[in-house]
Short mmCIF file of C-alpha atoms and ligand atoms in Angstrom, two decimals:
data_model
loop_
_atom_site.label_atom_id
_atom_site.label_comp_id
_atom_site.label_asym_id
_atom_site.label_seq_id
_atom_site.Cartn_x
_atom_site.Cartn_y
_atom_site.Cartn_z
CA MET A 930 52.26 102.48 75.69
CA TYR A 931 53.92 104.48 72.74
CA TYR A 932 53.00 103.12 69.23
CA SER A 933 53.57 105.53 65.79
CA PHE A 934 50.57 106.30 64.23
CA SER A 935 49.40 104.42 61.15
CA TRP A 936 47.51 106.44 58.34
CA LEU A 937 47.04 102.79 56.22
CA LYS A 938 45.17 101.30 59.81
CA SER A 939 42.89 103.92 60.55
CA LEU A 940 41.59 104.42 56.51
CA SER A 941 40.83 100.94 56.86
CA ARG A 942 39.47 101.09 59.87
CA ILE A 943 37.22 103.39 58.21
CA ALA A 944 37.10 101.44 55.24
CA ALA A 945 35.82 97.69 57.17
CA PHE A 946 33.09 100.16 59.14
CA TYR A 947 31.30 101.52 56.31
CA LEU A 948 32.46 97.91 54.49
CA VAL A 949 30.08 96.62 57.10
CA VAL A 950 27.06 99.56 56.98
CA VAL A 951 26.81 98.91 53.38
CA ILE A 952 26.32 95.32 53.70
CA PHE A 953 23.60 95.54 55.73
CA GLY A 954 21.95 98.33 53.58
CA LEU A 955 21.81 95.93 50.83
CA ALA A 956 21.04 93.66 52.98
CA PHE A 957 17.72 95.66 54.08
CA ASP A 958 17.57 96.90 50.71
CA ALA A 959 18.40 100.54 53.30
CA LEU A 960 22.02 101.60 51.60
CA ALA A 961 20.76 105.18 51.14
CA ILE A 962 19.24 105.20 55.65
CA ALA A 963 22.21 102.86 56.03
CA LEU A 964 24.82 105.27 55.32
CA ALA A 965 23.35 108.33 57.39
CA VAL A 966 22.67 105.54 60.48
CA GLY A 967 26.11 104.39 59.93
CA SER A 968 28.01 108.16 59.40
CA SER A 969 25.49 109.78 61.89
CA TRP A 970 27.22 107.05 64.65
CA LEU A 971 30.42 108.41 63.52
CA LEU A 972 30.17 112.01 64.35
CA GLY A 973 28.47 111.17 67.16
CA TYR A 974 31.43 108.99 68.89
CA HIS A 975 34.08 111.37 67.11
CA SER A 976 32.39 114.17 69.09
CA TRP A 977 31.84 113.04 72.08
CA HIS A 978 35.52 111.58 72.45
CA LEU A 979 36.62 114.64 71.53
CA TYR A 980 34.52 115.95 74.34
CA ARG A 981 35.41 113.88 77.33
CA PHE A 982 39.23 114.75 75.73
CA ASN A 983 38.28 118.52 75.99
CA ARG A 984 36.99 117.81 79.82
CA TRP A 985 39.92 115.59 80.37
CA ILE A 986 42.06 118.52 79.04
CA TRP A 987 40.48 121.49 80.72
CA HIS A 988 38.37 120.67 83.67
CA SER A 989 40.02 116.74 85.15
CA LYS A 990 42.50 116.47 87.18
CA LYS A 991 43.17 112.98 86.78
CA ILE A 992 46.72 113.04 84.93
CA THR A 993 45.44 109.05 82.68
CA PRO A 994 43.49 109.84 80.17
CA PRO A 995 40.71 108.25 79.74
CA SER A 996 40.15 104.80 78.14
CA ALA A 997 39.84 104.58 74.31
CA SER A 998 40.91 102.59 71.71
CA GLY A 999 41.58 102.83 68.32
CA PHE A 1000 42.58 106.38 66.94
CA TRP A 1001 41.45 108.24 70.27
CA GLU A 1002 43.68 105.94 72.22
CA HIS A 1003 46.30 107.25 70.10
CA ILE A 1004 45.69 110.94 70.77
CA TYR A 1005 44.76 110.39 74.29
CA GLU A 1006 48.09 108.67 74.75
CA GLY A 1007 50.19 111.27 72.91
CA VAL A 1008 48.80 113.96 74.28
CA TYR A 1009 49.99 112.35 78.57
CA TYR A 1010 52.78 111.33 76.70
CA ILE A 1011 53.78 115.14 75.88
CA GLN A 1012 52.37 115.85 79.01
CA ARG A 1013 54.80 114.38 80.97
CA ARG A 1014 57.28 114.82 78.92
CA ASN A 1015 57.06 118.20 80.01
CA ARG A 1016 56.59 117.92 83.81
CA ARG A 1017 60.13 115.84 83.89
CA LYS A 1018 60.97 119.17 82.34
CA ARG A 1019 59.50 121.89 84.12
CA LYS A 1020 60.90 119.68 87.63
CA GLU A 1021 64.21 119.67 86.10
CA LEU A 1022 63.70 123.22 85.51
CA THR A 1023 62.17 123.91 88.82
CA TYR A 1024 65.09 121.80 90.22
CA ILE A 1025 67.91 123.90 88.59
CA ILE A 1026 66.50 127.06 89.64
CA LYS A 1027 66.48 126.01 93.18
CA ARG A 1028 69.98 124.76 93.20
CA TYR A 1029 71.38 128.10 91.14
CA ARG A 1030 69.66 130.32 93.90
CA GLU A 1031 70.69 128.28 96.78
CA GLY A 1032 74.47 128.51 94.90
CA SER A 1033 73.67 131.98 95.13
CA GLU A 1034 72.63 132.80 98.76
CA ALA A 1035 75.76 131.13 99.60
CA ILE A 1036 77.46 133.25 97.34
CA PRO A 1037 79.06 135.99 100.29
CA ASP A 1038 77.98 139.17 98.69
CA ALA A 1039 74.93 140.43 98.05
CA THR A 1040 73.85 139.80 94.48
CA VAL A 1041 71.17 141.14 92.37
CA VAL A 1042 69.64 140.11 88.57
CA LEU A 1043 68.91 142.44 86.41
CA ASP A 1044 67.00 142.59 82.83
CA SER A 1045 67.80 144.36 79.76
CA ASN A 1046 65.64 147.24 81.47
CA ALA A 1047 67.80 147.02 84.83
CA CYS A 1048 64.90 146.04 86.50
CA ILE A 1049 65.10 143.73 89.88
CA GLN A 1050 64.03 139.81 88.14
CA TRP A 1051 66.08 138.66 91.23
CA CYS A 1052 68.47 139.06 94.48
CA ASN A 1053 69.90 137.23 97.02
CA ARG A 1054 69.42 137.28 100.87
CA LEU A 1055 72.56 139.69 101.47
CA ALA A 1056 70.90 141.79 98.81
CA ARG A 1057 67.73 142.24 100.47
CA ILE A 1058 70.28 143.50 104.34
CA GLU A 1059 73.55 145.37 102.99
CA LEU A 1060 71.36 147.22 100.47
CA GLY A 1061 67.96 147.78 101.56
CA LEU A 1062 65.67 145.62 99.03
CA ARG A 1063 62.42 144.15 99.97
CA TRP A 1064 61.55 140.93 98.25
CA PRO A 1065 58.76 140.20 96.19
CA GLN A 1066 57.90 144.27 96.20
CA ASP A 1067 60.94 145.33 94.93
CA SER A 1068 60.23 142.35 91.65
CA GLY A 1069 60.26 144.63 88.58
CA ARG A 1070 60.76 148.54 90.25
CA ARG A 1071 64.23 149.23 88.53
CA ILE A 1072 67.53 149.69 90.45
CA ASP A 1073 68.74 153.20 90.46
CA ASN A 1074 65.46 154.25 91.53
CA LEU A 1075 66.17 152.37 94.80
CA ILE A 1076 69.90 153.09 94.93
CA ARG A 1077 69.93 156.52 94.38
CA HIS A 1078 73.65 157.22 95.58
CA PRO A 1079 74.95 159.61 93.04
CA LYS A 1080 78.99 157.61 92.38
CA PHE A 1081 76.37 154.33 91.98
CA VAL A 1082 74.24 155.97 89.47
CA GLU A 1083 77.06 157.35 87.68
CA TYR A 1084 78.95 154.17 87.98
CA PHE A 1085 75.65 153.09 86.58
CA TYR A 1086 75.08 155.27 82.95
CA ASN A 1087 78.59 155.25 82.30
CA ASN A 1088 78.23 151.85 80.55
CA ASN A 1089 81.88 150.31 82.13
CA TYR A 1090 81.84 148.44 84.25
CA ASP A 1091 85.88 146.92 84.51
CA ILE A 1092 86.73 150.04 87.22
CA PRO A 1093 84.50 149.20 90.47
CA VAL A 1094 83.24 151.57 92.41
CA GLU A 1095 82.88 152.35 96.83
CA VAL A 1096 79.33 153.93 98.21
CA PRO A 1097 78.57 153.75 101.70
CA SER A 1098 75.82 150.87 102.30
CA PRO A 1099 71.53 152.00 101.85
CA SER A 1100 71.53 150.72 105.18
CA ASN A 1101 74.22 151.53 106.69
CA ILE A 1102 76.18 154.19 106.73
CA GLU A 1103 79.26 152.89 107.76
CA LYS A 1104 79.35 150.18 106.02
CA ILE A 1105 81.48 150.89 102.44
CA LEU A 1106 80.02 148.14 100.04
CA GLU A 1107 81.75 147.69 96.43
CA TYR A 1108 79.35 147.76 93.80
CA ARG A 1109 80.68 145.59 90.42
CA ILE A 1110 78.46 145.00 87.15
CA MET A 1111 78.38 142.42 85.17
CA PRO A 1112 76.61 142.40 81.55
CA TYR A 1113 76.11 139.16 80.50
CA GLY A 1114 72.89 137.16 78.36
CA ASP A 1115 70.55 139.33 76.65
CA GLN A 1116 71.35 142.71 77.85
CA HIS A 1117 71.40 141.42 81.24
CA LEU A 1118 73.20 143.06 84.12
CA LEU A 1119 74.58 140.91 87.52
CA LEU A 1120 74.62 143.95 90.06
CA ILE A 1121 77.09 142.20 93.15
CA ALA A 1122 77.78 144.71 95.83
CA ARG A 1123 80.57 143.13 98.53
CA ASP A 1124 81.26 144.79 102.17
CA VAL A 1125 84.84 146.20 101.68
CA THR A 1126 84.62 148.73 105.17
CA ARG A 1127 87.51 146.41 106.54
CA LEU A 1128 89.60 146.49 103.16
CA MET A 1129 88.77 150.50 103.26
CA GLN A 1130 90.09 151.61 106.85
CA LEU A 1131 92.94 147.93 106.45
CA GLU A 1132 93.98 150.78 103.54
CA GLN A 1133 93.23 153.55 105.41
CA MET A 1134 95.62 152.54 108.70
CA ARG A 1135 98.29 151.62 105.32
CA LYS A 1136 98.49 154.97 103.83
CA ASP A 1137 98.52 156.42 107.99
CA PHE A 1138 100.44 154.57 108.77
CA VAL A 1139 103.31 155.10 106.49
CA ALA A 1140 103.04 158.46 106.18
CA ASN A 1141 102.81 159.17 110.97
CA VAL A 1142 106.58 156.60 109.72
CA SER A 1143 108.17 159.24 107.59
CA HIS A 1144 106.87 162.19 110.08
CA GLU A 1145 108.47 160.27 113.22
CA LEU A 1146 111.48 159.36 111.08
CA ARG A 1147 112.16 163.09 109.18
CA THR A 1148 112.41 164.81 112.36
CA PRO A 1149 115.18 164.30 114.32
CA LEU A 1150 116.97 164.20 110.63
CA THR A 1151 116.19 167.12 110.32
CA VAL A 1152 117.55 168.01 113.48
CA LEU A 1153 120.38 166.12 112.38
CA ASN A 1154 121.15 167.26 108.94
CA GLY A 1155 120.85 170.20 110.56
CA TYR A 1156 123.90 169.94 112.62
CA LEU A 1157 126.06 168.51 110.37
CA GLU A 1158 125.37 170.79 107.23
CA THR A 1159 126.91 174.08 110.73
CA LEU A 1160 129.43 172.52 111.56
CA PRO A 1161 132.28 172.15 109.03
CA ASN A 1162 131.53 175.83 108.21
CA ALA A 1163 131.77 176.88 111.70
CA GLU A 1164 135.57 177.18 111.82
CA ASN A 1165 135.52 178.52 115.37
CA VAL A 1166 132.60 176.49 116.87
CA PRO A 1167 132.21 177.81 120.22
CA PRO A 1168 132.49 174.77 122.94
CA ALA A 1169 129.21 174.94 124.32
CA PHE A 1170 127.38 175.17 120.81
CA LEU A 1171 129.82 171.70 120.38
CA LYS A 1172 128.42 169.85 123.67
CA LYS A 1173 124.53 170.80 122.33
CA ALA A 1174 125.15 169.50 119.35
CA PHE A 1175 126.19 166.63 119.52
CA THR A 1176 124.15 166.24 123.07
CA GLU A 1177 120.55 167.02 121.00
CA MET A 1178 122.23 164.80 117.41
CA ARG A 1179 122.81 161.75 119.90
CA SER A 1180 119.14 162.00 121.58
CA GLN A 1181 118.06 162.37 118.04
CA SER A 1182 120.05 159.92 117.11
CA GLU A 1183 118.68 157.75 119.85
CA ARG A 1184 115.25 158.41 119.15
CA MET A 1185 115.63 157.00 115.37
CA GLN A 1186 117.40 153.68 116.50
CA ASN A 1187 114.02 153.70 119.32
CA LEU A 1188 111.66 153.95 116.34
CA VAL A 1189 113.01 151.37 113.88
CA GLU A 1190 113.41 149.18 116.83
CA GLU A 1191 109.77 149.37 117.83
CA LEU A 1192 108.94 148.99 114.59
CA LEU A 1193 110.30 145.77 114.02
CA LEU A 1194 109.21 144.40 116.87
CA LEU A 1195 105.79 144.98 116.74
CA SER A 1196 106.52 143.10 112.58
CA ARG A 1197 107.77 140.85 114.70
CA ILE A 1198 105.79 140.07 116.88
CA GLU A 1199 102.84 139.98 114.50
CA ALA A 1200 104.61 137.41 112.31
CA SER A 1201 106.08 135.22 114.71
CA SER A 1202 105.72 131.53 114.49
CA GLU A 1203 107.07 131.36 117.60
CA LYS A 1204 105.20 128.81 119.72
CA VAL A 1205 103.64 130.23 122.43
CA PHE A 1206 102.67 129.02 125.83
CA ALA A 1207 106.08 126.26 125.29
CA LYS A 1208 108.21 127.98 127.86
CA VAL A 1209 107.14 129.10 131.27
CA VAL A 1210 108.73 133.25 131.97
CA ASN A 1211 110.57 133.92 135.05
CA VAL A 1212 107.79 137.11 136.29
CA PRO A 1213 109.22 137.66 139.31
CA LEU A 1214 113.04 136.87 138.05
CA MET A 1215 112.21 139.76 134.86
CA MET A 1216 110.52 142.14 136.81
CA SER A 1217 113.25 142.54 138.94
CA ALA A 1218 115.57 143.24 136.74
CA ILE A 1219 112.70 146.26 135.16
CA GLN A 1220 112.80 147.60 138.73
CA LEU A 1221 116.50 148.57 138.08
CA GLU A 1222 115.55 149.71 134.80
CA ALA A 1223 111.93 151.68 136.16
CA ASN A 1224 114.81 153.16 139.59
CA SER A 1225 117.33 154.37 136.96
CA LEU A 1226 114.54 156.12 134.92
CA ASN A 1227 112.56 157.47 138.15
CA LYS A 1228 116.01 158.86 138.90
CA ASP A 1229 114.72 162.96 137.60
CA LYS A 1230 111.46 162.23 138.49
CA GLN A 1231 111.96 160.82 142.10
CA HIS A 1232 108.27 159.36 142.59
CA GLU A 1233 108.03 156.83 144.87
CA LEU A 1234 107.65 153.72 142.95
CA LEU A 1235 106.36 150.33 144.57
CA PHE A 1236 106.16 146.80 143.44
CA ASP A 1237 104.24 144.15 144.60
CA VAL A 1238 105.64 141.05 143.29
CA ASP A 1239 104.71 137.35 143.70
CA GLN A 1240 107.55 135.99 143.99
CA HIS A 1241 105.97 132.83 143.29
CA LEU A 1242 103.85 133.67 140.62
CA SER A 1243 105.55 132.87 136.79
CA VAL A 1244 103.31 132.30 133.38
CA TYR A 1245 103.84 130.70 130.09
CA GLY A 1246 104.90 132.85 127.21
CA ILE A 1247 107.02 134.42 125.42
CA GLU A 1248 110.56 135.97 127.81
CA THR A 1249 110.93 139.08 125.21
CA GLU A 1250 107.53 140.18 124.43
CA LEU A 1251 106.30 140.31 127.77
CA ARG A 1252 109.49 141.71 129.31
CA SER A 1253 108.02 144.68 126.69
CA ALA A 1254 105.04 144.57 127.47
CA PHE A 1255 105.53 145.36 131.43
CA SER A 1256 107.72 147.69 131.45
CA ASN A 1257 106.51 149.71 128.53
CA LEU A 1258 103.74 150.03 130.95
CA ILE A 1259 105.62 150.91 134.14
CA PHE A 1260 108.19 153.69 132.16
CA ASN A 1261 105.09 154.94 130.10
CA ALA A 1262 103.60 155.74 134.62
CA ILE A 1263 107.26 157.24 135.30
CA HIS A 1264 107.25 159.14 132.24
CA TYR A 1265 103.58 161.03 132.61
CA THR A 1266 103.65 161.47 135.94
CA PRO A 1267 104.80 164.53 136.50
CA MET A 1268 106.54 164.60 140.10
CA PRO A 1269 106.12 163.41 142.91
CA GLY A 1270 103.54 160.59 142.08
CA LYS A 1271 103.34 157.86 143.41
CA ILE A 1272 103.35 154.79 141.03
CA ARG A 1273 102.37 151.40 142.75
CA VAL A 1274 102.75 147.92 140.33
CA THR A 1275 101.02 144.69 141.00
CA TRP A 1276 101.81 140.99 140.53
CA GLN A 1277 99.24 139.46 141.73
CA LEU A 1278 96.88 135.68 142.06
CA ILE A 1279 93.97 136.73 141.71
CA ASP A 1280 91.01 133.96 141.04
CA ASP A 1281 93.49 131.52 139.84
CA LYS A 1282 94.96 133.61 137.03
CA ALA A 1283 98.16 136.13 137.07
CA HIS A 1284 96.89 139.80 137.70
CA PHE A 1285 99.38 142.18 136.68
CA SER A 1286 98.91 146.52 136.92
CA VAL A 1287 100.80 150.06 137.09
CA GLN A 1288 98.70 152.24 138.76
CA ASP A 1289 99.49 156.21 139.36
CA ASN A 1290 98.06 158.98 140.68
CA GLY A 1291 99.51 161.37 137.44
CA GLU A 1292 96.62 163.79 135.01
CA GLY A 1293 95.08 160.47 133.87
CA ILE A 1294 94.02 160.14 130.37
CA ALA A 1295 89.95 161.89 128.96
CA GLU A 1296 88.07 158.93 127.90
CA GLN A 1297 87.49 160.08 123.99
CA HIS A 1298 91.02 159.40 123.84
CA LEU A 1299 90.65 155.66 125.41
CA ASN A 1300 89.80 153.71 123.44
CA ARG A 1301 92.43 154.61 120.41
CA LEU A 1302 95.64 154.37 122.49
CA THR A 1303 96.35 151.36 121.34
CA GLU A 1304 96.53 152.47 117.53
CA ARG A 1305 100.56 152.80 116.53
CA PHE A 1306 101.73 156.75 116.57
CA TYR A 1307 98.14 157.79 118.52
CA ARG A 1308 99.83 160.44 121.47
CA VAL A 1309 96.96 162.25 124.16
CA ASP A 1310 99.46 165.21 123.94
CA LYS A 1311 102.02 164.71 120.32
CA ALA A 1312 104.21 167.47 121.70
CA ARG A 1313 104.74 165.73 125.76
CA SER A 1314 104.88 162.76 124.83
CA ARG A 1315 107.82 163.12 122.15
CA LYS A 1316 109.33 165.24 124.74
CA THR A 1317 109.47 162.05 126.80
CA GLY A 1318 111.34 160.48 124.05
CA GLY A 1319 107.94 158.60 123.80
CA SER A 1320 107.27 157.30 120.00
CA GLY A 1321 103.46 156.50 120.70
CA LEU A 1322 103.98 152.49 119.44
CA GLY A 1323 104.54 151.04 123.13
CA LEU A 1324 101.02 150.74 123.29
CA SER A 1325 100.13 149.49 119.69
CA ILE A 1326 103.02 146.55 121.39
CA VAL A 1327 101.42 146.01 124.28
CA LYS A 1328 98.48 145.32 122.84
CA HIS A 1329 99.61 143.24 120.42
CA VAL A 1330 101.98 140.88 122.64
CA LEU A 1331 99.08 140.64 124.96
CA THR A 1332 96.69 139.58 121.84
CA HIS A 1333 99.48 136.88 121.19
CA HIS A 1334 99.17 135.64 124.37
CA ASN A 1335 95.44 135.80 124.69
CA SER A 1336 95.32 138.56 127.16
CA ALA A 1337 93.77 142.17 126.89
CA LEU A 1338 94.67 145.52 128.48
CA ASP A 1339 91.77 147.07 130.64
CA VAL A 1340 92.77 150.73 130.88
CA LYS A 1341 91.13 152.59 133.46
CA SER A 1342 91.64 157.03 133.74
CA GLU A 1343 90.47 159.72 135.25
CA VAL A 1344 91.78 162.98 134.51
CA GLY A 1345 93.13 164.52 137.46
CA LYS A 1346 93.33 161.44 139.67
CA GLY A 1347 94.87 159.02 137.40
CA SER A 1348 95.79 155.49 135.87
CA VAL A 1349 95.50 152.05 135.96
CA PHE A 1350 96.98 149.64 132.81
CA SER A 1351 96.26 145.84 134.32
CA PHE A 1352 95.43 142.18 132.75
CA GLU A 1353 95.41 139.56 133.53
CA PHE A 1354 96.71 135.48 131.24
CA SER A 1355 94.10 132.67 132.06
CA SER A 1356 94.23 130.09 134.29
CA GLU A 1357 95.41 127.70 131.44
CA VAL A 1358 98.87 130.01 131.68
CA THR A 1359 99.23 130.69 135.17
CA VAL A 1360 102.15 128.59 136.82
CA SER A 1361 101.84 129.00 140.47
CA LEU A 1362 104.47 127.80 144.13
CA LYS A 1363 102.57 128.97 145.84
CA GLN A 1364 99.48 126.98 144.67
CA PRO A 1365 100.53 124.26 142.73
CA ASN A 1366 96.66 123.77 142.18
CA VAL A 1367 96.48 125.78 139.43
CA LYS A 1368 96.55 124.63 135.59
CA ARG A 1369 99.10 124.28 134.22
CA TYR A 1370 98.63 125.05 130.00
CA SER A 1371 100.76 121.32 129.07
P1 LIG B 961 104.55 156.97 123.45
O1 LIG B 961 105.31 156.00 122.78
O2 LIG B 961 104.53 157.75 122.91
O3 LIG B 961 104.82 156.56 125.40
P2 LIG B 961 103.03 155.19 123.81
O4 LIG B 961 101.31 154.21 122.98
O5 LIG B 961 103.06 154.40 125.20
O6 LIG B 961 103.07 155.79 122.81
O7 LIG B 961 100.99 156.26 124.57
C1 LIG B 961 100.21 156.69 124.20
C2 LIG B 961 99.79 158.03 124.69
O8 LIG B 961 99.32 157.59 125.92
C3 LIG B 961 101.08 158.42 125.41
O9 LIG B 961 101.22 159.85 124.26
C4 LIG B 961 100.85 159.35 126.67
O10 LIG B 961 99.62 160.55 125.98
C5 LIG B 961 99.92 158.74 126.93
N1 LIG B 961 99.43 157.39 128.26
C6 LIG B 961 99.99 156.04 128.24
N2 LIG B 961 100.27 155.85 129.51
C7 LIG B 961 100.48 156.85 130.06
C8 LIG B 961 99.90 157.23 132.12
N3 LIG B 961 100.41 156.50 132.63
N4 LIG B 961 99.02 159.16 131.86
C9 LIG B 961 99.06 159.20 131.03
N5 LIG B 961 98.89 159.02 129.99
C10 LIG B 961 99.45 158.06 129.33
#
């Protein structure tokens, strides 16, 4: 228990002690001896307590102080009280540091705390993974000795941290990290590195997209403008030239219209909030309409066109989107197969799943292109694709439609032998009238 120190009480105790010693000394007529013995006892008493105190403070594992009374009890209690207060503060601080570190670990970015000499004081787990830092080995090491990319070093010494810098990750060259430094407190720095690879890719895709659209629209517009400029000035335009001009202008404006329609379709699919699996699409009916269009497209090419369609097989989905996906693959096969080719379209139930495939015996596609086919405006042979009227958006639309319908495009192709473009719908969305036990989406 804590009670306050009183000089008066301590002095009156000493006075009482010496009073007893003086009475004893006078009683035995040996005042000097009594005073010497009393003082020695007092000295011994305090020396013994000093010894106990020293032993408790430095050597004892006990938290509670040794028992004592009077002046020494007061000292013991005081020290005990200070110790308890420090211990509580230490606990609180440890708890705060633990919470702070847990919080920093939860930050989805690599975080490093640097002192005024740019030496690492602490880093989170992501900093160890993304920046390749080792903990605790790198504690106290300068950050610019560990992240040595010139762009980072320049940013670090620039002392103007307003605009973050993008630098490849030291642990993975494929990753781009955005470094941001924030000064705080006593010249300390907080370094945050965020993975912006995806953002950079999106930014690049956006730039490519704008460049591609502009390029695709500029070509037909240049042709149209060319004719429009020459026509009014030519007084006696030969009919043959007029005919050629109108045919070319019509074909270029059709191309532009196709491009714009396909772009609109793509953005409609991306922004669509329509329920995908609310209605059953009558695929056999849709297929017969596509077959008619394919036959008319095939008039010049004279390929052998085979449709093997299960007349009882349908799926839940969005008709306009599915029609676009199915027809894009079929029309591509007609366009890109040199005549006279053989094209086989199948729509069949395989393992309770609706399966669609288009097989052709055309020139095939080299392996390095396969992964990129569904990118917007990607063409294997640009010149040939343009001649067929292709915009380079067809397979991108197919990919988006299929993703929207929880499916994916599979492309198998061999140069010189042909290609197979296929996809399937899960049994949940497949509707087969022949096999009513096929699960239905509800
Ligand atoms: P496009 O509108 O130019 O046809 P797509 O996105 O539909 O664009 O196709 C991308 C590219 O894939 C085409 O330019 C073509 O080179 C190639 N391709 C698509 N289908 C076939 C196929 N059946 N056989 C060979 N190449 C194909």
